[in-house]
């Protein structure tokens, strides 16, 4: 297998590089934002400028068809773009609207829904959060109990969601609710688009281990949602959700790209100061860093495998679970190695710390990555049964 760029891919890589060199706002080049800097990503004054530049080219949602404001890029082109963007530390502009709901609407939405939501997702006016998990329904999502009952032209929703990332900032939520409690659990769920300002929605932020707020509890008390905001047919929401979750898992490929740069940054940091460097004083770290680099390259190959399968029209199955499992655990290992490189400085968390506190923050924030979007145990079960053909317990 030849993993080098084809001439076309190399030309594309150059085009992306030239764009970044010309258009990425100076402030991001001087002070790059990382995924951990969630608040910074939102509030940064240059974020709108950067978004506009990407929108102009359709690069904000590169995989969407051109008629919906995308660039209809191939998966390999997108992957190369992610590599270059991550390499330049360009902040990701997007969110769940771009990566999950938009693509799901393109496949399953009505024309009216596409016209209403796709342009405003691109412009940033519509920002979605994901109302799937509930206190008693996470891994076993189909057990969800939030109810939606038809009442004239509306549905009335009652229930509770939890771990709803960004619900305190989002103005729309894609939400699953039970519309028929008397059929097998997968067959009585519907998928709705709900405006967060609708009366009866209470969002209660949950402070997480980083000290910040990423996710929330969301209480739904007689919330009315117009029937036209159902995606797909009533009681077929589980299958639409499966499409959305496929798009969510595909995101693991881009996380690999960021990890590669993080591991390289650590090596650079460990080498600083020559004989007096951390590496000079702690030769054992050499092996640890080498392991991380090998793992990063492995994850990259797994990401290529996914991209190439998708490009050939194949649907990754246990392969997606392998990548999700490996990449999320690798993110944690990289952060732990980072803490070993930092030594006592690892206790510093603010921007005055080495690497602006990024490692200490990711040491905490990556803890959730082996839970979010399907826990490691669930991924291992999928690999065991579908990949290895082992019997179900
Ligand atoms: C950072 C973060 C962000 C999130 N954002 C969102 C969001 O925006 N929207 C949203 O809807 N949800 C979100 N979630 C929720 C996430 O999807 C759930 O936490 C996840 O699916 C696990 O569900 P649970 O927490 O209910 O744990 P449970 O499903 O109760 O699992 C508890 C433990 O039991 C294990 N377990 C469960 N079933 C099995 C099994 N069959 N075999 C073996 N082990 C099993 C699990 O692996 C886990 O260790 C987020 C979570 C995190 C951590």
Tab-separated table of C-alpha atoms in Angstrom, residues 42-369:
chain	number	residue	atom	x	y	z
A	42	UNK	CA	-16.930	30.893	21.072
A	43	UNK	CA	-15.960	34.306	22.193
A	44	UNK	CA	-12.933	35.017	20.069
A	45	UNK	CA	-13.425	38.220	18.030
A	46	UNK	CA	-11.822	36.752	14.882
A	47	UNK	CA	-14.021	33.688	14.854
A	48	UNK	CA	-16.693	35.277	12.624
A	49	UNK	CA	-14.076	36.443	10.107
A	50	UNK	CA	-12.612	32.945	9.901
A	51	UNK	CA	-16.085	31.425	9.580
A	52	UNK	CA	-16.933	33.794	6.702
A	53	UNK	CA	-13.761	32.873	4.831
A	54	UNK	CA	-14.604	29.182	5.144
A	55	UNK	CA	-18.259	29.707	4.172
A	56	UNK	CA	-17.203	31.555	1.000
A	57	UNK	CA	-15.488	28.382	-0.221
A	58	UNK	CA	-18.021	25.921	1.121
A	59	UNK	CA	-15.276	24.639	3.413
A	60	UNK	CA	-17.200	25.002	6.615
A	61	UNK	CA	-19.199	21.913	5.679
A	62	UNK	CA	-16.859	20.449	3.077
A	63	UNK	CA	-18.759	17.202	2.571
A	64	UNK	CA	-22.166	18.790	1.975
A	65	UNK	CA	-23.374	19.035	-1.621
A	66	UNK	CA	-22.710	22.403	-3.270
A	67	UNK	CA	-26.441	23.192	-3.526
A	68	UNK	CA	-26.560	23.289	0.294
A	69	UNK	CA	-23.480	25.466	0.716
A	70	UNK	CA	-20.902	22.694	0.967
A	71	UNK	CA	-17.965	21.966	-1.324
A	72	UNK	CA	-18.805	18.341	-2.202
A	73	UNK	CA	-15.266	17.298	-1.328
A	74	UNK	CA	-14.263	13.661	-1.329
A	75	UNK	CA	-13.554	12.110	2.055
A	76	UNK	CA	-9.850	11.996	1.309
A	77	UNK	CA	-9.857	15.696	0.419
A	78	UNK	CA	-11.631	16.414	3.702
A	79	UNK	CA	-9.147	14.346	5.643
A	80	UNK	CA	-6.236	16.169	4.044
A	81	UNK	CA	-7.953	19.444	4.851
A	82	UNK	CA	-8.343	18.386	8.516
A	83	UNK	CA	-4.656	17.453	8.631
A	84	UNK	CA	-3.612	20.831	7.287
A	85	UNK	CA	-6.028	22.798	9.471
A	86	UNK	CA	-4.887	20.950	12.583
A	87	UNK	CA	-1.237	21.391	11.563
A	88	UNK	CA	-1.753	25.151	11.345
A	89	UNK	CA	-3.748	25.121	14.608
A	90	UNK	CA	-6.697	26.655	12.777
A	91	UNK	CA	-9.700	26.517	15.097
A	92	UNK	CA	-12.460	24.142	14.079
A	93	UNK	CA	-15.624	26.010	13.179
A	94	UNK	CA	-18.673	23.890	13.151
A	95	UNK	CA	-20.388	22.101	15.944
A	96	UNK	CA	-23.063	19.470	15.824
A	97	UNK	CA	-25.095	21.342	13.219
A	98	UNK	CA	-22.341	20.926	10.666
A	99	UNK	CA	-21.110	17.490	11.660
A	100	UNK	CA	-24.320	15.726	12.719
A	101	UNK	CA	-27.707	17.381	12.161
A	102	UNK	CA	-27.015	19.039	8.821
A	103	UNK	CA	-25.835	15.796	7.153
A	104	UNK	CA	-28.803	13.935	8.710
A	105	UNK	CA	-31.233	16.536	7.328
A	106	UNK	CA	-29.644	16.287	3.891
A	107	UNK	CA	-30.486	12.567	3.946
A	108	UNK	CA	-33.804	12.521	5.830
A	109	UNK	CA	-35.140	16.102	6.109
A	110	UNK	CA	-38.036	17.701	4.223
A	111	UNK	CA	-37.281	20.420	1.667
A	112	UNK	CA	-38.704	22.961	4.122
A	113	UNK	CA	-36.375	21.743	6.893
A	114	UNK	CA	-33.370	21.857	4.588
A	115	UNK	CA	-34.204	25.411	3.454
A	116	UNK	CA	-34.753	26.607	7.006
A	117	UNK	CA	-31.843	24.973	8.800
A	118	UNK	CA	-28.947	24.332	6.438
A	119	UNK	CA	-28.137	27.982	5.588
A	120	UNK	CA	-28.444	29.121	9.205
A	121	UNK	CA	-26.277	26.239	10.448
A	122	UNK	CA	-23.605	27.427	8.012
A	123	UNK	CA	-23.879	31.058	9.095
A	124	UNK	CA	-23.750	30.117	12.766
A	125	UNK	CA	-27.214	31.572	13.516
A	126	UNK	CA	-28.530	28.110	14.350
A	127	UNK	CA	-26.475	26.224	16.889
A	128	UNK	CA	-27.634	22.731	17.819
A	129	UNK	CA	-27.173	20.575	20.884
A	130	UNK	CA	-27.910	16.854	21.079
A	131	UNK	CA	-30.731	15.730	23.372
A	132	UNK	CA	-30.310	11.964	23.286
A	133	UNK	CA	-29.009	10.727	26.688
A	134	UNK	CA	-31.249	10.551	29.737
A	135	UNK	CA	-30.576	9.653	33.380
A	136	UNK	CA	-31.642	6.050	32.697
A	137	UNK	CA	-30.713	5.827	29.032
A	138	UNK	CA	-27.106	6.212	27.881
A	139	UNK	CA	-25.491	3.107	26.438
A	140	UNK	CA	-28.960	1.630	26.176
A	141	UNK	CA	-30.325	4.714	24.448
A	142	UNK	CA	-33.430	3.009	23.115
A	143	UNK	CA	-34.751	2.808	26.711
A	144	UNK	CA	-35.309	6.565	26.725
A	145	UNK	CA	-38.457	7.721	28.513
A	146	UNK	CA	-39.015	11.300	27.382
A	147	UNK	CA	-42.508	11.294	25.895
A	148	UNK	CA	-43.961	13.203	22.945
A	149	UNK	CA	-47.731	13.165	22.492
A	150	UNK	CA	-49.480	14.565	19.420
A	151	UNK	CA	-51.852	17.443	20.161
A	152	UNK	CA	-53.331	19.127	17.052
A	153	UNK	CA	-50.530	20.625	14.964
A	154	UNK	CA	-47.983	20.136	17.747
A	155	UNK	CA	-46.383	17.457	19.840
A	156	UNK	CA	-46.131	18.025	23.587
A	157	UNK	CA	-42.855	16.806	25.095
A	158	UNK	CA	-42.206	15.878	28.724
A	159	UNK	CA	-39.068	14.354	30.210
A	160	UNK	CA	-35.431	14.928	31.064
A	161	UNK	CA	-32.194	14.871	29.121
A	162	UNK	CA	-28.702	14.851	30.611
A	163	UNK	CA	-25.077	15.422	29.542
A	164	UNK	CA	-26.412	17.727	26.834
A	165	UNK	CA	-23.215	19.397	25.629
A	166	UNK	CA	-23.538	23.133	24.949
A	167	UNK	CA	-27.263	23.237	25.756
A	168	UNK	CA	-26.572	26.442	27.683
A	169	UNK	CA	-25.411	28.102	24.464
A	170	UNK	CA	-27.422	26.330	21.772
A	171	UNK	CA	-30.630	27.782	20.353
A	172	UNK	CA	-31.902	24.485	18.906
A	173	UNK	CA	-31.780	20.873	20.059
A	174	UNK	CA	-32.222	17.648	18.104
A	175	UNK	CA	-34.044	15.433	20.494
A	176	UNK	CA	-35.346	11.891	20.694
A	177	UNK	CA	-38.670	11.208	22.395
A	178	UNK	CA	-40.987	8.229	22.689
A	179	UNK	CA	-44.111	8.584	20.584
A	180	UNK	CA	-45.402	5.025	21.011
A	181	UNK	CA	-44.778	3.260	24.345
A	182	UNK	CA	-46.614	0.077	23.283
A	183	UNK	CA	-44.240	-1.253	20.622
A	184	UNK	CA	-40.695	-2.704	20.917
A	185	UNK	CA	-38.504	0.085	22.252
A	186	UNK	CA	-36.617	0.915	19.031
A	187	UNK	CA	-39.847	1.253	17.097
A	188	UNK	CA	-41.636	3.924	19.142
A	189	UNK	CA	-39.087	6.758	19.063
A	190	UNK	CA	-39.275	9.973	17.013
A	191	UNK	CA	-36.661	12.606	16.180
A	192	UNK	CA	-37.565	16.283	16.672
A	193	UNK	CA	-35.967	19.675	16.169
A	194	UNK	CA	-36.782	21.812	19.163
A	195	UNK	CA	-36.215	25.534	19.652
A	196	UNK	CA	-34.517	26.098	23.001
A	197	UNK	CA	-36.526	29.231	23.729
A	198	UNK	CA	-39.818	27.279	23.665
A	199	UNK	CA	-41.675	27.674	26.976
A	200	UNK	CA	-41.138	24.763	29.392
A	201	UNK	CA	-37.423	24.140	28.747
A	202	UNK	CA	-35.116	24.485	31.732
A	203	UNK	CA	-31.365	24.130	31.216
A	204	UNK	CA	-29.269	23.462	34.293
A	205	UNK	CA	-25.493	23.555	33.680
A	206	UNK	CA	-23.343	20.775	35.184
A	207	UNK	CA	-19.831	21.758	36.246
A	208	UNK	CA	-17.363	19.094	35.135
A	209	UNK	CA	-13.931	18.004	36.341
A	210	UNK	CA	-12.192	20.826	34.442
A	211	UNK	CA	-14.115	23.356	36.523
A	212	UNK	CA	-15.934	24.594	33.421
A	213	UNK	CA	-19.344	23.909	31.963
A	214	UNK	CA	-19.589	21.728	28.882
A	215	UNK	CA	-22.765	19.758	29.483
A	216	UNK	CA	-26.141	20.283	31.126
A	217	UNK	CA	-29.323	18.764	32.397
A	218	UNK	CA	-32.339	19.745	30.293
A	219	UNK	CA	-35.842	19.496	31.736
A	220	UNK	CA	-38.783	19.439	29.335
A	221	UNK	CA	-42.112	20.347	30.869
A	222	UNK	CA	-45.057	20.376	28.446
A	223	UNK	CA	-42.891	21.773	25.657
A	224	UNK	CA	-44.796	22.245	22.404
A	225	UNK	CA	-42.990	21.478	19.177
A	226	UNK	CA	-44.684	21.948	15.796
A	227	UNK	CA	-45.344	18.616	14.032
A	228	UNK	CA	-43.461	19.942	10.963
A	229	UNK	CA	-40.284	19.784	13.092
A	230	UNK	CA	-40.282	16.004	13.190
A	231	UNK	CA	-37.437	14.558	11.106
A	232	UNK	CA	-38.558	11.557	9.066
A	233	UNK	CA	-41.710	9.714	10.020
A	234	UNK	CA	-43.243	9.365	13.457
A	235	UNK	CA	-41.817	6.306	15.274
A	236	UNK	CA	-38.922	5.999	12.785
A	237	UNK	CA	-36.610	8.286	14.775
A	238	UNK	CA	-34.288	5.492	15.874
A	239	UNK	CA	-33.137	4.962	12.312
A	240	UNK	CA	-32.586	8.685	11.735
A	241	UNK	CA	-30.625	8.794	15.011
A	242	UNK	CA	-28.459	5.935	13.725
A	243	UNK	CA	-27.518	8.116	10.728
A	244	UNK	CA	-26.677	10.992	13.072
A	245	UNK	CA	-24.542	8.709	15.270
A	246	UNK	CA	-22.685	7.393	12.221
A	247	UNK	CA	-21.793	10.973	11.361
A	248	UNK	CA	-20.756	11.552	14.996
A	249	UNK	CA	-18.387	8.554	15.000
A	250	UNK	CA	-16.825	9.611	11.730
A	251	UNK	CA	-15.445	12.564	13.730
A	252	UNK	CA	-12.897	10.286	15.430
A	253	UNK	CA	-10.820	10.473	12.261
A	254	UNK	CA	-10.273	14.198	12.720
A	255	UNK	CA	-9.400	13.841	16.424
A	256	UNK	CA	-6.464	11.657	15.371
A	257	UNK	CA	-5.042	14.528	13.388
A	258	UNK	CA	-5.025	16.780	16.454
A	259	UNK	CA	-3.409	14.094	18.607
A	260	UNK	CA	-0.519	13.772	16.198
A	261	UNK	CA	0.315	17.436	16.622
A	262	UNK	CA	-0.095	17.229	20.368
A	263	UNK	CA	2.409	14.331	20.542
A	264	UNK	CA	4.877	16.264	18.375
A	265	UNK	CA	4.486	19.326	20.632
A	266	UNK	CA	5.324	17.169	23.646
A	267	UNK	CA	8.481	15.861	22.028
A	268	UNK	CA	9.535	19.422	21.248
A	269	UNK	CA	8.862	20.486	24.840
A	270	UNK	CA	10.695	17.482	26.302
A	271	UNK	CA	13.790	18.299	24.199
A	272	UNK	CA	13.944	21.994	25.147
A	273	UNK	CA	17.083	22.903	27.094
A	274	UNK	CA	19.470	20.238	25.722
A	275	UNK	CA	21.225	18.342	28.542
A	276	UNK	CA	19.091	20.123	31.082
A	277	UNK	CA	15.900	19.165	29.267
A	278	UNK	CA	13.272	16.905	30.822
A	279	UNK	CA	14.438	14.226	28.413
A	280	UNK	CA	18.052	14.702	29.529
A	281	UNK	CA	17.058	14.228	33.142
A	282	UNK	CA	14.550	11.434	32.590
A	283	UNK	CA	15.700	9.113	29.798
A	284	UNK	CA	12.757	6.754	30.477
A	285	UNK	CA	10.503	9.373	28.946
A	286	UNK	CA	12.162	8.710	25.607
A	287	UNK	CA	10.475	5.307	25.439
A	288	UNK	CA	7.147	6.684	26.540
A	289	UNK	CA	7.209	9.417	23.910
A	290	UNK	CA	8.283	6.907	21.260
A	291	UNK	CA	5.311	4.706	22.188
A	292	UNK	CA	2.939	7.659	21.823
A	293	UNK	CA	4.356	8.527	18.395
A	294	UNK	CA	3.990	4.914	17.234
A	295	UNK	CA	0.409	4.839	18.500
A	296	UNK	CA	-0.370	8.129	16.793
A	297	UNK	CA	0.873	6.735	13.486
A	298	UNK	CA	-1.194	3.609	14.034
A	299	UNK	CA	-4.303	5.670	14.713
A	300	UNK	CA	-3.588	7.607	11.538
A	301	UNK	CA	-3.530	4.393	9.526
A	302	UNK	CA	-6.819	3.348	11.098
A	303	UNK	CA	-8.291	6.729	10.145
A	304	UNK	CA	-7.042	6.240	6.569
A	305	UNK	CA	-8.683	2.824	6.534
A	306	UNK	CA	-12.018	4.397	7.533
A	307	UNK	CA	-11.735	7.184	5.009
A	308	UNK	CA	-10.797	4.776	2.253
A	309	UNK	CA	-13.672	2.417	3.111
A	310	UNK	CA	-16.168	5.281	3.070
A	311	UNK	CA	-14.673	6.521	-0.192
A	312	UNK	CA	-15.356	3.105	-1.747
A	313	UNK	CA	-18.985	3.198	-0.604
A	314	UNK	CA	-18.422	0.710	2.249
A	315	UNK	CA	-19.907	1.407	5.684
A	316	UNK	CA	-17.342	1.009	8.458
A	317	UNK	CA	-18.786	-1.029	11.254
A	318	UNK	CA	-16.475	-2.535	13.882
A	319	UNK	CA	-13.676	-0.552	12.187
A	320	UNK	CA	-15.353	2.680	13.362
A	321	UNK	CA	-15.495	1.244	16.894
A	322	UNK	CA	-11.819	0.269	16.718
A	323	UNK	CA	-10.874	3.802	15.742
A	324	UNK	CA	-13.147	5.432	18.353
A	325	UNK	CA	-11.803	3.174	21.106
A	326	UNK	CA	-8.165	3.504	20.133
A	327	UNK	CA	-8.258	7.258	19.471
A	328	UNK	CA	-10.104	8.152	22.682
A	329	UNK	CA	-7.816	6.027	24.868
A	330	UNK	CA	-4.785	7.345	22.999
A	331	UNK	CA	-5.889	10.917	23.772
A	332	UNK	CA	-5.801	10.011	27.454
A	333	UNK	CA	-2.375	8.343	27.169
A	334	UNK	CA	-0.941	11.377	25.373
A	335	UNK	CA	-2.222	13.630	28.151
A	336	UNK	CA	-0.724	11.354	30.822
A	337	UNK	CA	2.615	11.339	29.030
A	338	UNK	CA	2.284	15.120	28.818
A	339	UNK	CA	1.878	15.300	32.581
A	340	UNK	CA	5.055	13.225	32.961
A	341	UNK	CA	6.884	15.652	30.682
A	342	UNK	CA	5.592	18.621	32.667
A	343	UNK	CA	6.387	17.124	36.068
A	344	UNK	CA	5.349	19.495	38.842
A	345	UNK	CA	4.326	22.105	36.268
A	346	UNK	CA	1.495	19.740	35.361
A	347	UNK	CA	-0.365	21.026	38.399
A	348	UNK	CA	-0.600	24.458	36.758
A	349	UNK	CA	-3.745	24.904	34.833
A	350	UNK	CA	-3.876	28.487	33.607
A	351	UNK	CA	-2.409	30.097	30.533
A	352	UNK	CA	0.814	30.938	32.417
A	353	UNK	CA	1.653	27.198	32.527
A	354	UNK	CA	3.863	25.456	29.917
A	355	UNK	CA	1.962	24.993	26.640
A	356	UNK	CA	-0.515	27.506	28.081
A	357	UNK	CA	-2.002	24.872	30.390
A	358	UNK	CA	-3.269	22.870	27.424
A	359	UNK	CA	-1.860	19.559	28.652
A	360	UNK	CA	-3.237	19.908	32.166
A	361	UNK	CA	-6.626	20.830	30.735
A	362	UNK	CA	-6.654	17.959	28.264
A	363	UNK	CA	-5.537	15.561	31.035
A	364	UNK	CA	-8.897	16.319	32.637
A	365	UNK	CA	-11.092	16.892	29.605
A	366	UNK	CA	-10.075	13.701	27.771
A	367	UNK	CA	-11.449	11.631	30.643
A	368	UNK	CA	-14.900	12.065	29.129
A	369	UNK	CA	-13.854	10.967	25.646
